[in-house]
């Protein structure tokens, strides 16, 4: 009798029918949730697995129903790299995505800072204009923009008509950064101003270190957009193969190897790999930045 009374209350509750039912329900919920998560993961991962396995097949096996390579043809990737122009497409894509990302962040951050921390007449109107620019499809303005860059400035056949405009800000990047900067308490900015910091110094020394997740999210969005952009290079660079990017060059590669599905899949893997690696290593900052942009409006 004394032994029973000395047991903790939780131990007694755990052996009751209600305790066993609650534990069984918790286990079933855990299994259900993780099963759904596993099914969703397989739904997204299996297409990549199929592309990767097909890229390592021989020419004849790639046209069959086999799912696993009989022999692992790693030489397919070397054949893709040896394709004339492929390395040039890589260099052009890195230039477009890298320079475009830097210019977008540098030009959008001051505008977002002004919209988030300055109090001036017409601020809400300026924000509405930024949002309205997000709703404007690029196809609407492509004709006048093409006439300006190609006919007036003679920059057709290059990627500069796509890179230079990024130095003047991007509506989506401005809005996303502005939403993130509103989560930074104004007391930090006010304290920096009281200590004698100008607005530029306050932005660089106080705001930027605290806004790294938001900046990372904007940079990744812009990098992914530029890396995968097909419409822009098709309009401005299609006449010059030396200015093609990977997204546009891949279409040409597919047309030249329309029966060599193994080489086409190998080229696809090489195009996707940098984006997947960048997101894998930066996903924490990316998710944090996107999440915090919706905390305060």
XYZ file of C-alpha atoms in Angstrom:
297
model
C 0.000 0.000 0.000
C 2.822 2.375 0.846
C 4.542 1.536 -2.458
C 1.449 2.577 -4.425
C 1.043 5.831 -2.535
C 4.684 6.772 -3.098
C 4.338 6.596 -6.929
C 4.149 9.913 -8.808
C 0.706 10.984 -9.892
C 1.770 10.994 -13.556
C 2.787 7.331 -13.404
C -0.649 6.335 -12.130
C -2.391 8.385 -14.796
C -0.275 6.835 -17.542
C -1.617 3.309 -16.893
C -5.263 4.320 -16.829
C -7.435 3.610 -19.894
C -7.749 7.351 -20.574
C -3.948 7.769 -20.456
C -3.408 4.838 -22.829
C -6.023 6.213 -25.239
C -4.410 9.664 -25.221
C -0.978 8.183 -25.881
C -2.339 5.982 -28.671
C -4.083 8.995 -30.237
C -0.859 11.014 -30.085
C 1.052 8.199 -31.808
C -1.577 7.915 -34.550
C -1.521 11.681 -35.096
C 2.279 11.600 -35.372
C 2.116 8.779 -37.931
C -0.587 10.547 -39.956
C 1.220 13.885 -40.048
C 4.565 12.366 -40.988
C 2.952 10.120 -43.597
C 1.401 13.148 -45.275
C 4.730 14.981 -45.090
C 6.546 12.002 -46.616
C 3.952 11.720 -49.403
C 4.279 15.442 -50.196
C 8.085 15.169 -50.172
C 7.997 12.237 -52.596
C 5.574 14.147 -54.829
C 8.127 16.948 -55.240
C 11.326 14.886 -55.170
C 10.451 12.019 -57.544
C 10.474 14.191 -60.725
C 14.022 15.311 -59.884
C 15.039 11.707 -59.233
C 13.568 10.684 -62.596
C 15.465 13.459 -64.417
C 18.725 12.558 -62.666
C 18.419 8.812 -63.383
C 17.516 9.436 -67.017
C 20.562 11.687 -67.396
C 22.790 8.700 -66.540
C 21.260 6.289 -69.063
C 22.550 5.317 -72.464
C 20.938 6.682 -75.627
C 18.832 3.582 -76.232
C 17.815 2.990 -72.614
C 16.636 6.597 -72.244
C 13.947 5.821 -74.842
C 12.773 2.723 -72.984
C 10.535 2.308 -69.947
C 13.412 1.459 -67.630
C 13.662 3.644 -64.545
C 17.124 2.642 -63.323
C 20.228 2.892 -65.536
C 21.818 -0.411 -66.538
C 25.176 1.356 -66.746
C 25.867 4.711 -65.154
C 26.878 6.962 -68.036
C 28.598 9.834 -66.217
C 30.187 10.794 -69.529
C 26.834 12.334 -70.524
C 27.655 15.374 -68.402
C 31.010 15.763 -70.134
C 29.254 15.638 -73.508
C 26.950 18.443 -72.387
C 29.868 20.572 -71.207
C 31.647 19.940 -74.501
C 28.648 21.280 -76.426
C 29.716 24.492 -78.210
C 28.400 27.510 -76.330
C 27.361 25.753 -73.121
C 30.080 27.348 -70.972
C 29.260 30.699 -72.551
C 25.636 30.267 -71.509
C 26.884 29.581 -67.981
C 28.988 32.741 -67.901
C 26.147 34.863 -69.275
C 23.694 33.459 -66.732
C 26.085 34.099 -63.859
C 26.578 37.673 -65.067
C 22.856 38.243 -65.462
C 21.857 36.652 -62.150
C 24.801 37.928 -60.109
C 24.904 41.518 -61.327
C 21.120 41.744 -61.395
C 20.827 40.528 -57.808
C 23.419 42.988 -56.488
C 21.917 45.934 -58.362
C 18.388 45.072 -57.258
C 19.294 44.841 -53.568
C 21.445 48.001 -53.596
C 18.818 50.070 -55.394
C 15.726 48.712 -53.617
C 16.963 48.858 -50.021
C 17.133 52.695 -49.690
C 13.657 53.066 -51.185
C 12.241 50.437 -48.828
C 13.971 52.147 -45.897
C 12.404 55.483 -46.791
C 8.935 53.963 -47.126
C 9.274 52.103 -43.826
C 10.961 54.657 -41.546
C 10.392 58.132 -43.010
C 7.270 60.194 -42.370
C 6.487 62.393 -45.346
C 3.460 63.580 -47.274
C 2.519 61.159 -50.016
C 4.203 58.129 -48.469
C 1.090 55.966 -48.764
C 0.624 57.111 -52.356
C 4.222 56.139 -53.145
C 3.629 52.724 -51.599
C 0.471 52.277 -53.661
C 2.429 53.136 -56.800
C 4.991 50.488 -55.931
C 2.244 47.918 -55.411
C 0.565 48.921 -58.678
C 3.848 48.329 -60.516
C 3.812 44.764 -59.201
C 0.439 44.247 -60.899
C 1.700 45.418 -64.292
C 2.651 42.437 -66.504
C 6.011 42.890 -68.251
C 4.412 41.939 -71.572
C 2.423 45.188 -71.467
C 5.515 47.411 -71.678
C 7.808 45.113 -73.654
C 7.274 46.868 -77.003
C 8.186 50.415 -75.901
C 11.026 49.036 -73.761
C 12.394 47.056 -76.694
C 12.198 50.070 -78.990
C 14.085 52.130 -76.415
C 16.864 49.659 -75.636
C 17.259 48.079 -79.069
C 16.488 50.906 -81.465
C 17.485 54.014 -79.531
C 20.483 52.659 -77.590
C 21.448 49.809 -79.932
C 21.779 47.217 -77.172
C 19.923 44.397 -78.901
C 21.783 41.115 -78.883
C 23.077 41.737 -75.347
C 21.875 41.216 -71.788
C 22.371 44.856 -70.763
C 18.697 45.794 -71.389
C 17.883 43.238 -68.673
C 20.665 44.143 -66.231
C 20.697 47.951 -66.324
C 17.025 48.468 -65.285
C 17.716 46.540 -62.089
C 19.893 49.442 -60.942
C 16.693 51.509 -60.584
C 14.887 49.229 -58.141
C 12.332 46.467 -58.392
C 8.767 46.863 -57.167
C 8.481 43.423 -55.599
C 11.871 43.741 -53.872
C 10.996 47.199 -52.545
C 7.681 45.978 -51.149
C 9.199 42.866 -49.564
C 12.024 44.830 -47.952
C 9.659 47.533 -46.764
C 7.476 44.916 -45.060
C 10.513 43.458 -43.335
C 11.914 46.823 -42.244
C 8.636 47.698 -40.520
C 9.350 44.844 -38.090
C 12.522 46.638 -36.888
C 11.616 48.842 -33.884
C 11.859 52.553 -34.577
C 13.716 53.010 -31.278
C 16.902 51.648 -32.845
C 16.717 54.120 -35.713
C 15.859 57.014 -33.397
C 18.754 56.142 -31.093
C 21.184 56.180 -34.027
C 19.892 59.579 -35.116
C 20.271 60.950 -31.592
C 23.887 59.742 -31.557
C 24.527 61.844 -34.638
C 24.281 59.233 -37.402
C 23.022 60.416 -40.747
C 20.390 58.466 -42.610
C 22.900 56.659 -44.814
C 25.036 55.648 -41.846
C 21.952 54.597 -39.910
C 20.889 52.450 -42.829
C 24.302 50.795 -43.219
C 25.286 50.422 -39.552
C 21.944 49.786 -37.854
C 19.280 48.692 -40.313
C 21.249 46.464 -42.685
C 22.672 44.158 -39.951
C 19.177 43.700 -38.535
C 17.622 43.195 -41.966
C 19.913 40.423 -43.199
C 17.123 37.783 -43.413
C 14.933 40.116 -45.480
C 17.849 41.077 -47.719
C 18.712 37.394 -48.170
C 15.120 36.605 -49.164
C 15.041 39.426 -51.725
C 18.445 38.420 -53.106
C 17.356 34.801 -53.517
C 14.081 35.756 -55.179
C 15.929 37.959 -57.653
C 18.660 35.382 -58.267
C 16.119 32.648 -58.976
C 14.158 34.948 -61.264
C 17.202 35.943 -63.309
C 18.606 32.421 -63.442
C 15.334 30.992 -64.777
C 14.341 33.956 -66.950
C 13.475 32.842 -70.479
C 11.292 35.673 -71.697
C 13.864 38.453 -71.355
C 16.791 36.725 -73.113
C 14.425 35.587 -75.850
C 13.423 39.183 -76.568
C 16.797 40.891 -76.362
C 19.496 38.251 -76.917
C 17.971 35.702 -79.295
C 19.788 37.131 -82.329
C 23.218 36.676 -80.717
C 24.105 33.114 -79.550
C 27.062 34.581 -77.653
C 24.640 36.344 -75.293
C 22.305 33.418 -74.628
C 21.614 32.295 -71.064
C 21.156 28.745 -69.826
C 17.373 28.943 -69.869
C 17.284 30.049 -73.508
C 20.241 27.921 -74.582
C 18.617 24.837 -73.073
C 15.758 25.190 -75.539
C 18.249 25.246 -78.405
C 20.082 22.273 -76.892
C 16.815 20.348 -76.637
C 16.038 21.054 -80.288
C 19.464 19.801 -81.375
C 19.226 16.638 -79.227
C 15.491 15.962 -79.401
C 16.058 12.180 -79.510
C 18.901 12.116 -76.968
C 16.823 12.361 -73.822
C 19.748 11.366 -71.646
C 21.771 14.397 -72.789
C 18.744 16.673 -72.488
C 18.169 15.512 -68.909
C 21.878 15.924 -68.113
C 21.750 19.513 -69.359
C 18.603 20.073 -67.292
C 20.344 18.808 -64.152
C 23.288 21.140 -64.750
C 20.898 24.078 -65.117
C 18.928 23.221 -61.960
C 21.844 22.244 -59.725
C 23.102 25.759 -58.824
C 19.618 26.948 -57.872
C 19.013 23.887 -55.689
C 22.399 24.260 -53.969
C 21.912 27.971 -53.326
C 18.487 27.393 -51.803
C 19.736 24.427 -49.751
C 22.468 26.473 -48.078
C 20.411 29.673 -47.709
C 16.977 28.235 -46.924
C 17.083 29.222 -43.232
C 17.629 32.916 -43.987
C 15.179 32.718 -46.887
C 12.346 31.221 -44.834
C 12.996 33.588 -41.925
C 12.977 36.621 -44.211
C 9.771 35.640 -45.986
C 8.047 34.782 -42.690
C 8.905 38.013 -40.917
C 7.703 40.196 -43.808
C 4.142 39.369 -42.830
C 4.457 40.029 -39.100
C 3.703 43.748 -39.332
C 2.272 45.838 -42.148
